[in-house]
Structures are given as structure tokens and as C-alpha cells.
């Protein structure tokens, strides 16, 4: 039998143990709750605040700052009447947005900060014989009041009637011409039947002067024209800009299994491209663009109004700006604004400011 002293000691010992066990359990539970609460808070924050750029872009050092789409290239159609062997935006679909949807997208771009829009293709004059294009040009200049509206075309389908109707609303018209040798143009694929690409080039240049549209020439330098000297002809035509591109491979467009073109035979080396530039260094309007400058310095919208990311050598589309808005879609454009400025993407692009001698 326990004595009263022994019972008292046992009671004191049990009380001491319970007190310390309670403290230990309370501390343990508090630590668990604090750690769990941190995890829950992090999870909720992760769900609400999605990253502004993809992890891949962040690894490459891309900025998470909001990009302003000051200059946008809208390839509203992929259809074309030419078959240039190096084409990097081929006729993989025949889709064209209804004009009201296209206008809605252009207004979204204007509200996001667009100052210049360039319409391209495919061949932009092929759809509705240029009427669709003309109405977009008119809308952008008259309704949206954009400082600059431009077009890139092969020139073959342009008529004087189009200039008479829409010329006032157009700032710049660029015509693609890769050679001043008609046979070379045909080998490249820049031509249709017996029609002369060069005759039409000069005709369009005259219309631009008559209807007060700044005239521009785009040339893709490749194995068939890399040794040509175009100095004399360019000086005669006197474009406001002569864009000279190094032929570029794009997987799924002009290279790879699913492409509609095989452009490998057109590719030139960096040194060959530089030699061409050196040969034409006296041409003041020349604006060179190497593969490095081209790949990520353009904001390109396809026929669905999706931004195309070309940094990996292919065209990875965003979701359409019509579905998710410009601010969200442009995060997946791969656009390098610094390279855009380095390549001379920002220039005097409104004909009202060019002070041209018409």
C-alpha cells in the first residue's frame, strides 16, 4: 500500500509530465499550422498571379514588362499567286477573317498602342481583288487614325483603280523584287506566266509617285541573286527604303517535313550576305536584315490574329487577340523590342512627315 507521501509525489510527477507533453504538442501543432499556412498561401498566390511570360522566356532573360505593339505585321491571308521557293509564310490555309472581326482586332491593337500596321500575306491583293485590303487600309487611317499604314505586295495584282480609291489612306507600299534579271526572278518563283515582274514594278513605282504613296522595295538575298549588283536600278527607282533580307529557314513553312517549300537550296552564308551588303554600301536607302535581326524583332499576326513566336526557328502561335486580348497574347510573341529598335524598326513611317518630292 502506498503511503500518503508516495501518492502525493506520484500526482506531482504526472502533473509535470502532462504539462510538458501539452506544451510539446502545442508547439508541434503550431509549427505544423504555420508551415501548412505558408504552403496554402503560396498555392493560392500561384493560382491567382500567373507568370507574365513562359518559364522558357524567363530563363532566356526576357522582360516581364508589358510590351507595346507599336508596329504590327498582319498577314491576313496565306494565299498567293506566286510560288517563291523561299517563302516563309506559305498557303497552309485559305482562311480569312470576316472584315468586321478583322476591324475589331485592329481596334484592340490601336487601344494597346499600335502606331503602324503593315498588311501582308500571302499576297494581300488576292482576296476580293484588293477590296478587302483597301477597306482595312481606309479603316486604319480614317477611323483609327494610325500614323502609318503600309502594305507588302508582289505588285502583280495592283491596279491604278485601287490607287484612285484607296491611295489617300496608304503611307507606304513595298513591292518585293529579288532581281533585276527577269530569268532570275522566274527561277526564284517570283512571276506568273509570261507577265513581266519588272515591268509591273516600274509601273507601281509610277503610280506611287502619282498618288502620293511612299514607295519601298523588299529583296530576299539568296543563292540565285547574291552575286548581283542592283545599285543602278535601285538608284533609278529611288525607294524611300530598300529592305534587304538574308534568306531565312522557318520549320513548317519552307523547311522540314510539313513544309510547302524547300528553301535549303536558297540559303546563303553570313559572309555571302555581308559581301552583298558591301557591294551596295553606296545605296543610302539600304536597310539590311540578317537572320539574327529578323527572327525575333517582328510582331507578326497570322490569319487568325495570333502572334507568331519565331525564336525557335518555327512559328509557335499564341491564342488569338480576339479571344484573350492583346496584353495576354503578346506575352507569347517572342518579340524583342530592343532588337526591333536595333534593326531600325522605328523610323519616319508617316508619309506626312517624310517631306517627299512627289
GROMACS .gro file of C-alpha atoms in nm:
model
  358
    1UNK     CA    1   0.000   0.000   0.000
    2UNK     CA    2   0.127   0.347  -0.092
    3UNK     CA    3   0.182   0.599   0.177
    4UNK     CA    4   0.031   0.947   0.152
    5UNK     CA    5   0.372   1.090   0.069
    6UNK     CA    6   0.420   0.844  -0.217
    7UNK     CA    7   0.073   0.925  -0.357
    8UNK     CA    8   0.145   1.295  -0.342
    9UNK     CA    9   0.478   1.251  -0.521
   10UNK     CA   10   0.316   1.042  -0.796
   11UNK     CA   11   0.047   1.304  -0.850
   12UNK     CA   12   0.307   1.578  -0.879
   13UNK     CA   13   0.507   1.371  -1.131
   14UNK     CA   14   0.201   1.304  -1.350
   15UNK     CA   15   0.102   1.672  -1.345
   16UNK     CA   16   0.455   1.769  -1.451
   17UNK     CA   17   0.453   1.518  -1.738
   18UNK     CA   18   0.110   1.623  -1.867
   19UNK     CA   19   0.211   1.990  -1.861
   20UNK     CA   20   0.524   1.930  -2.066
   21UNK     CA   21   0.352   1.695  -2.309
   22UNK     CA   22   0.082   1.960  -2.364
   23UNK     CA   23   0.347   2.225  -2.428
   24UNK     CA   24   0.529   1.996  -2.667
   25UNK     CA   25   0.212   1.910  -2.858
   26UNK     CA   26   0.107   2.274  -2.873
   27UNK     CA   27   0.445   2.374  -3.011
   28UNK     CA   28   0.438   2.090  -3.263
   29UNK     CA   29   0.086   2.177  -3.377
   30UNK     CA   30   0.175   2.547  -3.411
   31UNK     CA   31   0.478   2.464  -3.625
   32UNK     CA   32   0.268   2.238  -3.850
   33UNK     CA   33  -0.001   2.503  -3.891
   34UNK     CA   34   0.250   2.776  -3.967
   35UNK     CA   35   0.423   2.563  -4.232
   36UNK     CA   36   0.093   2.448  -4.377
   37UNK     CA   37  -0.041   2.802  -4.382
   38UNK     CA   38   0.263   2.918  -4.576
   39UNK     CA   39   0.212   2.645  -4.833
   40UNK     CA   40  -0.157   2.725  -4.869
   41UNK     CA   41  -0.083   3.092  -4.909
   42UNK     CA   42   0.181   3.018  -5.173
   43UNK     CA   43  -0.057   2.788  -5.359
   44UNK     CA   44  -0.333   3.047  -5.366
   45UNK     CA   45  -0.096   3.318  -5.483
   46UNK     CA   46   0.037   3.087  -5.754
   47UNK     CA   47  -0.313   3.026  -5.885
   48UNK     CA   48  -0.416   3.388  -5.888
   49UNK     CA   49  -0.100   3.554  -6.017
   50UNK     CA   50   0.010   3.362  -6.323
   51UNK     CA   51   0.358   3.439  -6.464
   52UNK     CA   52   0.355   3.706  -6.734
   53UNK     CA   53   0.595   3.509  -6.954
   54UNK     CA   54   0.658   3.144  -7.004
   55UNK     CA   55   0.934   2.985  -6.792
   56UNK     CA   56   1.144   2.940  -7.107
   57UNK     CA   57   1.129   3.313  -7.178
   58UNK     CA   58   1.232   3.394  -6.823
   59UNK     CA   59   1.533   3.160  -6.846
   60UNK     CA   60   1.642   3.341  -7.159
   61UNK     CA   61   1.624   3.672  -6.979
   62UNK     CA   62   1.312   3.815  -7.146
   63UNK     CA   63   1.150   4.107  -6.972
   64UNK     CA   64   0.818   4.063  -6.795
   65UNK     CA   65   0.733   4.427  -6.863
   66UNK     CA   66   0.430   4.497  -7.078
   67UNK     CA   67   0.518   4.512  -7.449
   68UNK     CA   68   0.363   4.788  -7.658
   69UNK     CA   69   0.270   4.671  -8.009
   70UNK     CA   70   0.383   4.993  -8.177
   71UNK     CA   71   0.438   4.823  -8.516
   72UNK     CA   72   0.241   4.513  -8.618
   73UNK     CA   73   0.255   4.296  -8.931
   74UNK     CA   74  -0.086   4.145  -9.007
   75UNK     CA   75  -0.069   3.853  -9.252
   76UNK     CA   76  -0.445   3.827  -9.303
   77UNK     CA   77  -0.419   3.575  -9.587
   78UNK     CA   78  -0.178   3.298  -9.682
   79UNK     CA   79  -0.298   3.271 -10.041
   80UNK     CA   80  -0.065   3.387 -10.319
   81UNK     CA   81  -0.040   3.382 -10.698
   82UNK     CA   82   0.341   3.347 -10.689
   83UNK     CA   83   0.548   3.044 -10.584
   84UNK     CA   84   0.867   3.189 -10.440
   85UNK     CA   85   1.085   2.896 -10.338
   86UNK     CA   86   1.194   3.050 -10.006
   87UNK     CA   87   0.852   3.180  -9.894
   88UNK     CA   88   0.829   3.171  -9.513
   89UNK     CA   89   0.452   3.228  -9.486
   90UNK     CA   90   0.301   2.970  -9.718
   91UNK     CA   91  -0.057   2.885  -9.823
   92UNK     CA   92  -0.127   2.632  -9.547
   93UNK     CA   93  -0.485   2.760  -9.508
   94UNK     CA   94  -0.729   2.966  -9.713
   95UNK     CA   95  -0.886   3.124  -9.405
   96UNK     CA   96  -0.952   3.499  -9.390
   97UNK     CA   97  -1.135   3.662  -9.100
   98UNK     CA   98  -1.467   3.836  -9.171
   99UNK     CA   99  -1.386   4.203  -9.218
  100UNK     CA  100  -1.573   4.317  -8.908
  101UNK     CA  101  -1.373   4.075  -8.692
  102UNK     CA  102  -1.051   4.195  -8.853
  103UNK     CA  103  -1.150   4.554  -8.776
  104UNK     CA  104  -1.228   4.459  -8.416
  105UNK     CA  105  -0.882   4.312  -8.378
  106UNK     CA  106  -0.720   4.620  -8.532
  107UNK     CA  107  -0.907   4.843  -8.288
  108UNK     CA  108  -0.783   4.629  -7.997
  109UNK     CA  109  -0.429   4.676  -8.126
  110UNK     CA  110  -0.477   5.052  -8.156
  111UNK     CA  111  -0.605   5.067  -7.799
  112UNK     CA  112  -0.295   4.872  -7.689
  113UNK     CA  113  -0.063   5.128  -7.850
  114UNK     CA  114  -0.025   5.032  -8.217
  115UNK     CA  115   0.103   5.321  -8.432
  116UNK     CA  116   0.184   5.135  -8.752
  117UNK     CA  117   0.018   4.840  -8.922
  118UNK     CA  118   0.164   4.656  -9.218
  119UNK     CA  119  -0.065   4.432  -9.425
  120UNK     CA  120   0.098   4.133  -9.585
  121UNK     CA  121   0.031   3.775  -9.690
  122UNK     CA  122   0.049   3.563  -9.892
  123UNK     CA  123  -0.041   3.824 -10.144
  124UNK     CA  124  -0.273   4.080  -9.978
  125UNK     CA  125  -0.428   4.198 -10.308
  126UNK     CA  126  -0.552   3.849 -10.397
  127UNK     CA  127  -0.851   3.841 -10.159
  128UNK     CA  128  -1.159   4.008 -10.311
  129UNK     CA  129  -0.928   4.165 -10.572
  130UNK     CA  130  -0.788   4.410 -10.321
  131UNK     CA  131  -1.124   4.540 -10.193
  132UNK     CA  132  -1.087   4.370  -9.852
  133UNK     CA  133  -0.737   4.512  -9.816
  134UNK     CA  134  -0.846   4.857  -9.927
  135UNK     CA  135  -1.124   4.873  -9.672
  136UNK     CA  136  -0.884   4.774  -9.393
  137UNK     CA  137  -0.640   5.041  -9.509
  138UNK     CA  138  -0.917   5.300  -9.511
  139UNK     CA  139  -1.040   5.190  -9.167
  140UNK     CA  140  -0.695   5.210  -9.009
  141UNK     CA  141  -0.620   5.555  -9.146
  142UNK     CA  142  -0.965   5.716  -9.137
  143UNK     CA  143  -1.130   5.555  -8.834
  144UNK     CA  144  -0.835   5.450  -8.615
  145UNK     CA  145  -0.622   5.743  -8.736
  146UNK     CA  146  -0.300   5.541  -8.729
  147UNK     CA  147   0.013   5.742  -8.811
  148UNK     CA  148   0.127   5.477  -9.057
  149UNK     CA  149  -0.048   5.219  -9.277
  150UNK     CA  150   0.164   5.011  -9.513
  151UNK     CA  151   0.145   4.708  -9.744
  152UNK     CA  152   0.393   4.448  -9.870
  153UNK     CA  153   0.294   4.300 -10.206
  154UNK     CA  154   0.449   4.126 -10.504
  155UNK     CA  155   0.283   4.402 -10.709
  156UNK     CA  156   0.132   4.180 -10.976
  157UNK     CA  157  -0.235   4.237 -10.887
  158UNK     CA  158  -0.221   4.608 -10.808
  159UNK     CA  159  -0.428   4.834 -11.033
  160UNK     CA  160  -0.442   5.209 -11.082
  161UNK     CA  161  -0.811   5.196 -10.987
  162UNK     CA  162  -0.709   5.072 -10.642
  163UNK     CA  163  -0.479   5.370 -10.600
  164UNK     CA  164  -0.754   5.607 -10.708
  165UNK     CA  165  -0.987   5.466 -10.442
  166UNK     CA  166  -0.753   5.396 -10.151
  167UNK     CA  167  -0.423   5.574 -10.219
  168UNK     CA  168  -0.500   5.865  -9.986
  169UNK     CA  169  -0.516   5.626  -9.689
  170UNK     CA  170  -0.188   5.445  -9.757
  171UNK     CA  171   0.150   5.569  -9.635
  172UNK     CA  172   0.392   5.309  -9.774
  173UNK     CA  173   0.369   5.042 -10.042
  174UNK     CA  174   0.654   4.788 -10.052
  175UNK     CA  175   0.695   4.573 -10.362
  176UNK     CA  176   0.904   4.257 -10.341
  177UNK     CA  177   1.172   4.226 -10.608
  178UNK     CA  178   1.471   3.994 -10.571
  179UNK     CA  179   1.645   4.052 -10.902
  180UNK     CA  180   1.660   4.287 -11.198
  181UNK     CA  181   1.711   3.989 -11.424
  182UNK     CA  182   1.374   3.851 -11.536
  183UNK     CA  183   1.508   3.497 -11.572
  184UNK     CA  184   1.640   3.502 -11.215
  185UNK     CA  185   1.301   3.610 -11.085
  186UNK     CA  186   1.139   3.320 -11.268
  187UNK     CA  187   1.386   3.069 -11.126
  188UNK     CA  188   1.314   3.201 -10.776
  189UNK     CA  189   0.939   3.171 -10.842
  190UNK     CA  190   0.862   3.541 -10.843
  191UNK     CA  191   0.645   3.558 -11.152
  192UNK     CA  192   0.329   3.431 -11.317
  193UNK     CA  193   0.315   3.307 -11.674
  194UNK     CA  194   0.453   3.546 -11.933
  195UNK     CA  195   0.387   3.859 -11.728
  196UNK     CA  196   0.693   4.069 -11.654
  197UNK     CA  197   0.754   4.121 -11.285
  198UNK     CA  198   0.994   4.405 -11.355
  199UNK     CA  199   0.756   4.592 -11.587
  200UNK     CA  200   0.493   4.586 -11.314
  201UNK     CA  201   0.747   4.702 -11.055
  202UNK     CA  202   0.820   5.019 -11.252
  203UNK     CA  203   0.450   5.074 -11.319
  204UNK     CA  204   0.364   5.053 -10.949
  205UNK     CA  205   0.650   5.291 -10.868
  206UNK     CA  206   0.499   5.548 -11.106
  207UNK     CA  207   0.153   5.506 -10.951
  208UNK     CA  208   0.302   5.559 -10.604
  209UNK     CA  209   0.451   5.886 -10.717
  210UNK     CA  210   0.130   5.997 -10.891
  211UNK     CA  211  -0.097   5.913 -10.598
  212UNK     CA  212   0.147   6.024 -10.326
  213UNK     CA  213   0.231   5.691 -10.163
  214UNK     CA  214   0.584   5.628 -10.037
  215UNK     CA  215   0.747   5.354 -10.247
  216UNK     CA  216   0.961   5.082 -10.092
  217UNK     CA  217   1.138   4.769 -10.223
  218UNK     CA  218   1.197   4.440 -10.038
  219UNK     CA  219   1.460   4.193 -10.161
  220UNK     CA  220   1.544   3.847 -10.027
  221UNK     CA  221   1.909   3.766 -10.088
  222UNK     CA  222   1.966   3.401 -10.179
  223UNK     CA  223   2.191   3.175 -10.387
  224UNK     CA  224   2.040   3.300 -10.715
  225UNK     CA  225   2.092   3.674 -10.665
  226UNK     CA  226   2.372   3.701 -10.410
  227UNK     CA  227   2.630   3.798 -10.675
  228UNK     CA  228   2.410   4.056 -10.845
  229UNK     CA  229   2.479   4.429 -10.838
  230UNK     CA  230   2.148   4.617 -10.813
  231UNK     CA  231   2.293   4.960 -10.738
  232UNK     CA  232   2.197   5.128 -11.064
  233UNK     CA  233   1.837   5.002 -11.071
  234UNK     CA  234   1.771   5.085 -10.706
  235UNK     CA  235   1.902   5.437 -10.754
  236UNK     CA  236   1.675   5.485 -11.057
  237UNK     CA  237   1.367   5.360 -10.870
  238UNK     CA  238   1.465   5.568 -10.566
  239UNK     CA  239   1.260   5.392 -10.295
  240UNK     CA  240   1.232   5.551  -9.951
  241UNK     CA  241   1.370   5.224  -9.812
  242UNK     CA  242   1.530   4.917  -9.968
  243UNK     CA  243   1.489   4.631  -9.721
  244UNK     CA  244   1.746   4.360  -9.788
  245UNK     CA  245   1.674   4.031  -9.611
  246UNK     CA  246   1.901   3.731  -9.570
  247UNK     CA  247   1.707   3.420  -9.677
  248UNK     CA  248   1.565   3.257  -9.363
  249UNK     CA  249   1.455   2.900  -9.288
  250UNK     CA  250   1.133   2.851  -9.090
  251UNK     CA  251   1.040   2.497  -8.990
  252UNK     CA  252   0.694   2.401  -9.113
  253UNK     CA  253   0.691   2.678  -9.374
  254UNK     CA  254   0.996   2.644  -9.601
  255UNK     CA  255   1.186   2.365  -9.424
  256UNK     CA  256   1.102   2.033  -9.257
  257UNK     CA  257   0.856   1.750  -9.321
  258UNK     CA  258   0.531   1.951  -9.314
  259UNK     CA  259   0.652   2.248  -9.516
  260UNK     CA  260   0.514   2.355  -9.854
  261UNK     CA  261   0.855   2.484  -9.967
  262UNK     CA  262   1.211   2.350  -9.958
  263UNK     CA  263   1.427   2.658  -9.915
  264UNK     CA  264   1.756   2.493  -9.820
  265UNK     CA  265   1.896   2.545 -10.170
  266UNK     CA  266   1.834   2.920 -10.139
  267UNK     CA  267   2.030   2.967  -9.815
  268UNK     CA  268   2.347   3.178  -9.816
  269UNK     CA  269   2.615   3.220  -9.551
  270UNK     CA  270   2.655   3.523  -9.328
  271UNK     CA  271   2.970   3.614  -9.518
  272UNK     CA  272   2.792   3.598  -9.855
  273UNK     CA  273   2.523   3.826  -9.717
  274UNK     CA  274   2.784   4.069  -9.589
  275UNK     CA  275   2.958   4.068  -9.928
  276UNK     CA  276   2.628   4.166 -10.091
  277UNK     CA  277   2.586   4.450  -9.843
  278UNK     CA  278   2.941   4.570  -9.903
  279UNK     CA  279   2.878   4.575 -10.278
  280UNK     CA  280   2.578   4.805 -10.223
  281UNK     CA  281   2.716   5.025  -9.946
  282UNK     CA  282   2.675   5.335 -10.162
  283UNK     CA  283   2.295   5.289 -10.171
  284UNK     CA  284   2.174   5.527  -9.899
  285UNK     CA  285   1.824   5.379  -9.864
  286UNK     CA  286   1.952   5.024  -9.797
  287UNK     CA  287   1.828   4.867  -9.472
  288UNK     CA  288   1.991   4.526  -9.410
  289UNK     CA  289   1.830   4.248  -9.208
  290UNK     CA  290   2.027   3.937  -9.121
  291UNK     CA  291   1.870   3.617  -8.988
  292UNK     CA  292   1.954   3.723  -8.634
  293UNK     CA  293   1.773   4.055  -8.669
  294UNK     CA  294   1.468   3.905  -8.841
  295UNK     CA  295   1.390   3.616  -8.609
  296UNK     CA  296   1.257   3.798  -8.302
  297UNK     CA  297   1.224   4.165  -8.399
  298UNK     CA  298   0.883   4.149  -8.570
  299UNK     CA  299   0.535   4.136  -8.421
  300UNK     CA  300   0.359   3.902  -8.662
  301UNK     CA  301  -0.014   3.827  -8.659
  302UNK     CA  302  -0.141   3.536  -8.865
  303UNK     CA  303  -0.477   3.498  -9.037
  304UNK     CA  304  -0.646   3.415  -8.702
  305UNK     CA  305  -0.487   3.719  -8.535
  306UNK     CA  306  -0.248   3.505  -8.333
  307UNK     CA  307   0.102   3.633  -8.256
  308UNK     CA  308   0.372   3.408  -8.403
  309UNK     CA  309   0.686   3.333  -8.200
  310UNK     CA  310   0.973   3.256  -8.444
  311UNK     CA  311   1.264   3.235  -8.199
  312UNK     CA  312   1.297   2.856  -8.218
  313UNK     CA  313   1.311   2.857  -8.598
  314UNK     CA  314   0.941   2.782  -8.635
  315UNK     CA  315   0.613   2.970  -8.586
  316UNK     CA  316   0.458   2.898  -8.247
  317UNK     CA  317   0.119   3.073  -8.227
  318UNK     CA  318  -0.036   3.242  -7.927
  319UNK     CA  319  -0.410   3.239  -7.873
  320UNK     CA  320  -0.596   3.496  -8.080
  321UNK     CA  321  -0.614   3.854  -7.958
  322UNK     CA  322  -0.985   3.830  -8.039
  323UNK     CA  323  -1.021   3.569  -7.762
  324UNK     CA  324  -0.777   3.676  -7.490
  325UNK     CA  325  -0.687   4.034  -7.576
  326UNK     CA  326  -0.361   4.194  -7.689
  327UNK     CA  327  -0.193   4.223  -7.350
  328UNK     CA  328  -0.219   3.849  -7.280
  329UNK     CA  329  -0.147   3.725  -7.633
  330UNK     CA  330   0.161   3.941  -7.684
  331UNK     CA  331   0.335   3.766  -7.393
  332UNK     CA  332   0.378   3.467  -7.624
  333UNK     CA  333   0.500   3.661  -7.929
  334UNK     CA  334   0.873   3.620  -7.858
  335UNK     CA  335   0.913   3.986  -7.954
  336UNK     CA  336   1.245   4.151  -7.872
  337UNK     CA  337   1.177   4.524  -7.858
  338UNK     CA  338   1.547   4.610  -7.829
  339UNK     CA  339   1.628   4.419  -8.148
  340UNK     CA  340   1.331   4.590  -8.314
  341UNK     CA  341   1.499   4.925  -8.246
  342UNK     CA  342   1.847   4.797  -8.341
  343UNK     CA  343   1.727   4.687  -8.686
  344UNK     CA  344   1.572   5.028  -8.748
  345UNK     CA  345   1.212   4.921  -8.693
  346UNK     CA  346   1.122   5.267  -8.569
  347UNK     CA  347   1.163   5.530  -8.841
  348UNK     CA  348   0.973   5.813  -9.010
  349UNK     CA  349   0.686   5.597  -9.129
  350UNK     CA  350   0.409   5.850  -9.196
  351UNK     CA  351   0.413   5.999  -9.546
  352UNK     CA  352   0.300   6.330  -9.399
  353UNK     CA  353   0.636   6.352  -9.218
  354UNK     CA  354   0.860   6.225  -9.499
  355UNK     CA  355   0.870   6.552  -9.696
  356UNK     CA  356   0.888   6.365 -10.024
  357UNK     CA  357   0.917   6.538 -10.360
  358UNK     CA  358   0.612   6.400 -10.535
   0.00000   0.00000   0.00000
